[in-house]
Amino acid sequence: MSSSSTVGRTVTLRRTETVRSPPRVRHVDELSEDALARFYDLVTSGGGSAVTDLTGFVDGEIIVFTDYYRVSLE
Amino acid sequence: MTEYVIIGDGISGSSAAETLREEDPDSEITVITDEGEPLYNRILIKEHAKGKLPEAPISIHDEAWYEDRDITLSLDTHVTTVDTDEKVVRIHDGSDVSYDKLLIATGGTPTQLPVPGSDAEGVLHFWTFQDARRIKEYAEEAEQAAIVGAGLLGIDFAAVCGAQGVEGNYLMRGDRWWRYALSSEGAEIMHQGMRDVGVEPVFDSGLDHFETDDDGQVTAAVDPNGERYPCDFAGVAIGLTFNTEFLHDVDLEMDNGIVVDQYMQTNLEDVYAAGDLTRFYDVLLGEHAQNGSWGSAKEQGRIAGTNMAADGETEGFEWVSSYSITHFDFPFLSFGHPTLGDDHAERKYSDTEWRRIAFKDGKIVGGVLIGDLAPQSKFKQLMREGRVVADQKEVLLAETVDLDDLAPAQEQ
């Protein structure tokens, strides 16, 4: 699990094996260049917090990378 | 009221339609496609073939999306030709569709191998959603497969085999996968990724012919060395043939694709092109180039739509493309034009980390990152800036790239 905090909000990426009718699934190639950089920071930081800009992520979506990651904005 | 016609409902055509509706609310927009379903996510169909993703999230637009935007969508519709003097698109049923401005975004079709047996049952190509469904069906039943085509498309077949538990032999003509962009060191990381999922790369091989049974089903791939590789299906991905046959009577400038400028304009007035089939003027590269990535096609569609609606050269296409392979435990990212240029630098960092940067006239024009994608945004930034950095390869190859370590940019 990887997470990041911004003003009052946290984005969390959780690996998931199952995909059941999520609202949206995207491949990393669909992320903007900045969002890809933020996503990659989150994935590689493990539990650490490296991202301060959540632009480009949608709560509940799944992003396909080397694993599937479910995005939570809480 | 302006009439826009878009041939093709892939991401570039659909992106153009959406842009046109936003920019010209009162216009008539018609999208014509020979496929039987509206826009779907071509990047994700490989995940469906792997058995990891259901169909629903792969569809992007349903027919209501077009109705809601007052866009006429014609599915299963073949364009036979275009008359650019009369400004009409001719349809297979004998009808005509008139246009004021036309966008050609028909993409490509997988190239057939010109060898005996290539039309056998079970010789599969991977391009459409229908292809993915068929590959999934075959892979779920298969024990063995053969793969032909040592490039970015062929490796998806290897991933399907790995995910579906199919033993695969990946027949390559040269001594490594994607030899135009990877050295032996970089390619070996990818080869190991294939082996780890049960696919064996076979070098200095390729394909001579397929063997079939009495029912016409493929049973083996035979390479030019006479080696026989039994298979329940074969995946062929040797490239794309652009869908331009309906334009044979049209005086469009072609050069292995439709030549367009940075505004997506062809040499014919009011005719534009976007997506995989363009040879576009790349303002960062300073020459015409091609790119088959999703993001590039989407942006080309948006640029075409913007300039069509404006009836002018409002916005040019300036884009650094990315193409990722996410099938293995380590990521792979190709950006820009990694096979072009006059100089390069590369380094291996670990068994799963490698980097190559391609330069032209001292400027970065593309590259490949395996394992560690962290420098991608910095390299893309340098590309956009057109900064001469080829004389500072050590900075660019440092494990952690810090652009502040580069010597100050000189006046160009």
XYZ file of C-alpha atoms in Angstrom:
486
model
C 0.000 0.000 0.000
C 1.285 3.480 -0.853
C -0.188 6.741 0.318
C 0.286 10.459 0.074
C -1.244 13.405 1.864
C -2.293 16.785 0.609
C -4.486 19.445 2.161
C -6.837 17.266 4.174
C -6.777 14.428 1.669
C -4.838 11.281 1.169
C -4.387 9.257 -1.963
C -3.819 5.594 -1.448
C -2.836 2.964 -3.965
C -3.697 -0.594 -3.091
C -2.701 -3.583 -5.147
C -5.740 -5.498 -6.262
C -6.160 -8.831 -8.000
C -9.843 -8.545 -8.741
C -11.607 -6.180 -11.088
C -15.372 -6.185 -10.736
C -17.157 -3.448 -12.610
C -15.040 -0.565 -11.374
C -16.107 2.887 -12.497
C -12.944 3.308 -14.497
C -9.837 1.371 -15.452
C -6.887 3.117 -17.040
C -3.488 2.006 -18.199
C -0.528 4.085 -17.025
C -0.038 5.190 -20.633
C -3.276 7.145 -20.293
C -1.970 9.218 -17.387
C -0.583 12.646 -18.082
C 3.158 12.961 -17.798
C 2.848 14.623 -14.394
C 0.315 12.106 -13.123
C 2.574 9.276 -14.269
C 5.436 10.769 -12.292
C 3.229 11.098 -9.194
C 1.867 7.588 -9.630
C 5.355 6.174 -10.007
C 6.548 8.051 -6.920
C 3.681 6.548 -4.951
C 4.299 3.027 -6.199
C 8.022 3.136 -5.509
C 7.717 4.889 -2.163
C 5.887 1.937 -0.666
C 4.204 3.258 2.437
C 5.962 6.611 2.248
C 4.453 9.876 1.177
C 5.977 11.616 -1.808
C 3.092 13.136 -3.727
C 1.479 16.477 -2.978
C -0.594 16.928 -6.132
C -3.510 14.572 -6.669
C -4.524 16.003 -10.018
C -5.175 13.285 -12.533
C -6.445 10.606 -10.164
C -10.045 9.532 -9.711
C -11.343 7.931 -6.564
C -12.085 4.253 -7.083
C -10.399 3.860 -10.420
C -7.937 1.104 -11.163
C -4.629 1.903 -12.791
C -2.909 -0.888 -14.696
C 0.829 -0.958 -14.165
C 3.013 -3.990 -13.398
C 0.214 -4.735 -10.916
C -3.318 -3.388 -10.764
C -3.683 -0.499 -8.301
C -6.945 0.773 -6.898
C -6.925 4.513 -6.196
C -8.586 5.823 -3.039
C -8.909 9.513 -2.273
C -9.870 9.806 1.361
C -23.440 24.983 -40.778
C -20.164 23.169 -41.321
C -20.236 19.456 -42.117
C -17.380 17.463 -40.623
C -16.799 13.843 -41.542
C -14.393 11.644 -39.626
C -13.412 8.260 -41.015
C -12.334 6.081 -38.113
C -13.575 5.809 -34.540
C -10.355 4.980 -32.788
C -8.987 7.308 -30.163
C -7.831 9.915 -32.690
C -11.141 10.047 -34.571
C -13.159 10.075 -31.393
C -10.954 12.728 -29.827
C -11.416 14.890 -32.915
C -15.191 14.451 -32.809
C -15.316 15.490 -29.168
C -13.151 18.530 -29.872
C -15.194 19.551 -32.896
C -18.422 19.412 -30.916
C -16.897 21.618 -28.220
C -15.404 24.088 -30.675
C -18.259 24.198 -33.184
C -21.524 23.438 -31.348
C -23.789 24.016 -34.341
C -21.922 21.836 -36.823
C -22.872 18.477 -38.301
C -20.444 15.740 -37.314
C -20.429 12.243 -38.783
C -18.116 9.461 -37.634
C -17.794 6.460 -39.944
C -16.159 3.215 -38.880
C -15.976 -0.275 -40.315
C -15.838 -1.733 -36.826
C -19.017 -2.995 -35.206
C -18.619 -1.248 -31.879
C -17.860 2.278 -30.728
C -14.565 3.425 -29.246
C -12.882 1.042 -26.852
C -9.599 1.155 -25.013
C -7.043 -0.391 -27.317
C -4.371 -0.373 -24.601
C -6.475 -2.490 -22.270
C -7.604 -5.184 -24.689
C -4.363 -7.036 -23.971
C -5.446 -7.247 -20.315
C -8.701 -8.820 -21.460
C -6.837 -11.367 -23.577
C -4.702 -12.176 -20.541
C -7.908 -12.998 -18.696
C -7.369 -10.289 -16.104
C -9.923 -7.687 -17.137
C -13.614 -8.111 -18.031
C -15.050 -6.470 -21.118
C -17.057 -3.700 -19.491
C -14.279 -1.305 -18.444
C -12.622 -1.595 -21.852
C -15.494 0.062 -23.667
C -15.052 3.819 -23.592
C -18.086 5.072 -25.506
C -21.487 3.555 -26.031
C -23.779 4.715 -28.810
C -25.531 7.068 -26.411
C -22.298 9.037 -26.072
C -22.596 10.038 -29.722
C -26.347 10.677 -29.515
C -25.857 12.918 -26.496
C -23.430 15.036 -28.511
C -25.500 14.995 -31.678
C -22.778 13.116 -33.508
C -23.902 10.686 -36.200
C -22.103 7.354 -35.767
C -22.091 4.867 -38.641
C -20.860 1.448 -37.513
C -20.000 -1.432 -39.882
C -19.642 1.104 -42.667
C -16.952 0.763 -45.313
C -15.715 3.805 -47.184
C -14.917 2.853 -50.783
C -13.329 6.121 -51.873
C -13.236 9.848 -51.330
C -13.902 12.426 -54.046
C -12.032 15.489 -52.897
C -13.282 17.593 -55.824
C -16.940 16.909 -55.062
C -16.123 16.715 -51.338
C -17.986 13.485 -50.749
C -17.157 10.223 -49.038
C -18.502 7.222 -50.930
C -19.912 4.327 -48.883
C -20.088 0.616 -49.738
C -23.882 0.683 -50.004
C -23.714 3.272 -52.789
C -24.575 6.278 -50.665
C -22.492 9.443 -50.365
C -21.710 11.575 -47.355
C -20.765 15.143 -48.138
C -18.252 17.098 -46.127
C -16.781 20.536 -45.762
C -13.816 19.192 -43.813
C -12.649 15.604 -43.682
C -10.497 13.775 -41.144
C -8.912 10.448 -42.055
C -8.189 8.450 -38.912
C -8.465 4.881 -40.119
C -5.344 3.534 -38.442
C -3.936 0.244 -39.589
C -4.465 -3.479 -39.907
C -1.943 -6.101 -38.810
C 0.349 -7.097 -41.637
C -0.032 -10.681 -42.827
C 3.013 -12.889 -43.003
C 3.628 -13.816 -46.628
C 4.293 -17.469 -45.870
C 2.369 -20.714 -46.487
C -0.239 -21.367 -43.841
C -0.528 -17.807 -42.646
C -4.290 -17.897 -43.264
C -4.769 -21.047 -41.178
C -7.217 -21.236 -38.311
C -5.455 -20.263 -35.125
C -2.983 -17.877 -36.740
C -3.973 -14.783 -34.826
C -3.285 -11.077 -34.994
C -3.773 -8.645 -32.153
C -5.318 -5.313 -32.954
C -9.061 -5.061 -32.334
C -11.281 -5.916 -29.392
C -12.586 -8.822 -31.460
C -9.003 -10.025 -31.897
C -8.533 -9.901 -28.133
C -11.683 -11.920 -27.490
C -10.534 -14.570 -29.951
C -7.010 -14.702 -28.529
C -8.465 -15.107 -25.043
C -10.616 -18.018 -26.196
C -7.668 -19.738 -27.843
C -5.291 -19.096 -24.958
C -7.716 -20.481 -22.394
C -7.730 -23.816 -24.233
C -4.149 -23.927 -25.494
C -1.106 -25.668 -24.094
C 1.475 -24.382 -26.566
C 1.831 -21.313 -28.734
C 4.284 -19.793 -31.175
C 4.846 -16.048 -31.451
C 6.319 -14.202 -34.415
C 7.307 -10.528 -34.427
C 10.057 -9.216 -32.163
C 8.600 -5.818 -31.442
C 6.287 -3.883 -29.149
C 3.157 -5.631 -30.422
C 4.499 -9.170 -30.387
C 5.422 -9.058 -26.754
C 1.721 -8.784 -25.869
C 1.274 -12.328 -27.152
C 4.070 -13.435 -24.839
C 2.254 -11.794 -21.952
C -1.007 -13.521 -22.850
C 0.782 -16.869 -22.894
C 2.324 -16.150 -19.521
C -0.934 -15.059 -17.921
C -2.936 -17.941 -19.381
C -0.381 -20.645 -18.553
C 0.492 -21.382 -22.179
C 4.019 -22.504 -23.027
C 5.298 -20.207 -25.719
C 8.155 -20.103 -28.186
C 8.890 -16.573 -29.347
C 10.571 -16.775 -32.757
C 12.802 -13.786 -33.539
C 14.734 -13.170 -36.733
C 17.705 -11.494 -35.075
C 19.637 -12.031 -31.888
C 17.289 -10.102 -29.621
C 13.886 -8.536 -29.049
C 13.344 -5.004 -30.502
C 16.878 -4.858 -31.826
C 16.311 -1.387 -33.313
C 16.111 0.200 -29.857
C 17.743 -2.195 -27.425
C 21.290 -3.432 -27.119
C 21.933 -7.007 -26.044
C 22.159 -5.923 -22.400
C 18.801 -4.198 -22.423
C 17.099 -6.876 -24.461
C 18.317 -9.616 -22.149
C 16.292 -8.107 -19.321
C 13.197 -8.429 -21.487
C 14.166 -11.970 -22.510
C 14.405 -12.956 -18.861
C 10.996 -11.397 -18.265
C 9.620 -13.631 -21.009
C 11.304 -16.733 -19.606
C 9.950 -15.949 -16.159
C 6.393 -16.208 -17.513
C 7.077 -19.396 -19.472
C 7.883 -17.985 -22.910
C 11.194 -18.971 -24.481
C 12.794 -16.495 -26.866
C 14.280 -18.252 -29.917
C 16.919 -16.192 -31.714
C 18.105 -16.174 -35.334
C 14.828 -17.842 -36.131
C 11.644 -16.363 -37.619
C 9.078 -18.150 -39.698
C 9.245 -20.167 -42.886
C 5.749 -21.655 -42.848
C 2.931 -22.933 -40.679
C 1.813 -26.541 -40.626
C -1.900 -27.297 -40.417
C -4.098 -30.315 -39.830
C -6.818 -31.599 -42.164
C -9.245 -29.037 -40.740
C -6.941 -26.148 -41.569
C -6.002 -25.560 -37.939
C -2.425 -24.503 -37.290
C -0.387 -27.206 -35.595
C 3.170 -25.925 -35.794
C 5.396 -23.052 -36.796
C 8.506 -23.992 -38.761
C 11.392 -21.571 -38.836
C 13.893 -21.034 -41.691
C 16.351 -23.342 -39.926
C 13.849 -26.180 -40.225
C 13.084 -26.210 -36.513
C 9.477 -27.127 -35.771
C 7.549 -25.553 -32.922
C 4.219 -27.276 -32.187
C 1.451 -24.835 -31.314
C -2.266 -24.705 -30.626
C -2.262 -21.134 -31.858
C 0.261 -18.711 -33.311
C 0.451 -15.000 -32.603
C 1.749 -12.871 -35.458
C 2.688 -9.234 -34.918
C 5.083 -8.079 -37.597
C 3.700 -4.585 -38.029
C 0.777 -2.579 -39.305
C -0.425 -1.926 -42.819
C -2.125 1.442 -42.861
C -5.759 1.484 -43.913
C -5.406 3.773 -46.900
C -6.483 1.458 -49.726
C -9.728 3.426 -50.177
C -7.599 6.473 -50.972
C -5.865 4.987 -54.017
C -7.618 7.428 -56.360
C -6.969 10.397 -54.105
C -3.945 12.560 -54.753
C -2.803 12.523 -51.143
C 0.889 12.758 -50.373
C 1.932 9.434 -48.898
C 5.210 8.244 -47.472
C 4.470 4.999 -45.679
C 1.527 6.834 -44.145
C -0.327 10.044 -44.866
C 1.985 13.043 -44.743
C 0.664 15.886 -42.591
C 2.133 19.034 -41.140
C 2.094 19.851 -37.439
C -1.508 21.052 -37.817
C -2.584 17.630 -39.123
C -3.276 19.078 -42.561
C -2.625 16.914 -45.601
C -1.536 18.336 -48.957
C -5.220 18.550 -49.975
C -7.377 21.436 -48.863
C -9.853 20.593 -46.094
C -8.481 17.071 -45.704
C -6.792 16.215 -42.417
C -5.339 13.025 -40.980
C -4.586 11.889 -37.431
C -3.447 8.850 -35.513
C -1.254 5.884 -36.317
C -1.377 6.337 -40.068
C 0.153 9.811 -40.199
C 3.689 10.753 -41.015
C 3.524 14.007 -39.130
C 5.945 16.895 -38.908
C 7.494 16.539 -35.461
C 8.504 20.022 -34.384
C 10.750 18.650 -31.634
C 12.559 16.294 -33.974
C 12.679 18.759 -36.852
C 11.536 16.191 -39.395
C 8.587 14.001 -40.248
C 8.063 10.993 -38.014
C 5.554 8.361 -36.995
C 4.179 7.206 -33.689
C 1.638 4.578 -32.759
C 1.037 5.364 -29.108
C -2.399 5.966 -27.620
C -1.523 9.375 -26.211
C -0.062 10.584 -29.481
C -3.140 9.475 -31.429
C -5.477 11.131 -28.949
C -3.563 14.388 -29.085
C -3.350 14.339 -32.885
C -7.132 13.951 -32.981
C -7.574 16.888 -30.651
C -5.190 19.045 -32.673
C -6.918 18.116 -35.930
C -10.327 18.930 -34.455
C -9.105 22.256 -33.127
C -7.669 23.348 -36.471
C -10.606 22.022 -38.488
C -13.045 23.993 -36.357
C -10.891 27.109 -36.511
C -10.370 26.762 -40.268
C -6.798 27.748 -39.606
C -3.507 26.817 -38.054
C -4.481 27.503 -34.452
C -2.474 24.872 -32.635
C 0.391 22.633 -33.672
C 1.136 19.107 -32.537
C 4.012 19.065 -30.088
C 4.139 15.872 -28.116
C 6.565 13.524 -26.425
C 5.008 10.102 -26.661
C 5.219 7.242 -24.182
C 4.655 3.544 -24.624
C 4.782 1.240 -21.623
C 5.044 -2.499 -21.230
C 3.657 -3.537 -17.881
C 3.484 -7.306 -18.301
C 6.468 -8.236 -16.185
C 7.598 -7.597 -12.615
C 9.584 -4.594 -13.830
C 8.207 -1.719 -15.950
C 9.396 -0.754 -19.422
C 8.858 2.660 -20.953
C 9.809 3.863 -24.418
C 9.521 7.592 -25.049
C 9.935 9.835 -28.061
C 11.795 8.229 -30.939
C 14.271 5.770 -29.398
C 15.206 4.215 -32.742
C 16.195 7.515 -34.348
C 19.105 9.864 -33.837
C 22.839 9.973 -34.493
C 24.185 9.185 -31.026
C 23.134 7.361 -27.911
C 24.100 6.535 -24.350
C 23.110 3.515 -22.333
C 23.826 1.788 -19.046
C 22.760 -1.262 -17.115
C 22.145 -0.772 -13.395
C 20.946 -4.183 -12.247
C 19.403 -7.369 -13.584
C 16.143 -5.482 -14.113
C 17.305 -1.897 -14.688
C 18.679 -0.430 -17.903
C 18.508 2.919 -19.652
C 19.109 4.152 -23.187
C 18.929 7.733 -24.409
C 18.943 8.601 -28.120
C 20.303 11.957 -29.322
C 20.078 13.898 -32.549
C 22.262 16.950 -33.035
C 23.099 16.701 -29.345
C 19.464 16.810 -28.217
C 17.458 13.990 -26.672
C 14.954 12.592 -29.167
C 13.871 9.475 -27.325
C 14.866 6.648 -25.076
C 14.001 3.476 -23.258
C 13.805 2.987 -19.512
C 13.623 -0.496 -18.034
C 13.014 -1.017 -14.337
C 13.413 2.553 -13.119
C 11.065 5.061 -14.741
C 11.920 7.939 -12.422
C 13.916 9.977 -14.991
C 11.199 9.918 -17.651
C 9.743 13.334 -16.929
C 13.205 14.926 -16.804
C 14.220 13.476 -20.145
C 10.928 14.562 -21.688
C 11.465 18.048 -20.308
C 14.904 18.194 -21.948
C 13.335 17.014 -25.209
C 10.761 19.771 -25.149
C 13.416 22.353 -24.325
C 15.544 21.140 -27.239
C 18.556 21.411 -24.996
C 21.931 20.157 -26.188
C 22.997 17.611 -23.576
C 24.680 14.780 -25.457
C 28.035 15.980 -24.184
C 26.865 15.339 -20.607
C 25.999 11.681 -20.766
C 27.337 10.915 -17.289
C 24.756 13.229 -15.750
C 21.981 11.622 -17.776
C 23.120 8.115 -16.933
C 23.538 8.750 -13.211
C 21.307 6.441 -11.221
C 19.458 9.486 -9.900
C 19.224 12.161 -12.565
C 19.522 15.722 -11.300
C 19.073 18.322 -14.023
C 20.826 20.867 -11.817
C 24.020 18.903 -12.442
C 23.846 19.762 -16.134
C 25.994 22.592 -17.377
C 23.929 25.733 -18.001
C 22.075 25.706 -21.301
C 23.907 27.534 -24.084
C 22.291 29.897 -26.549
C 21.174 27.718 -29.470
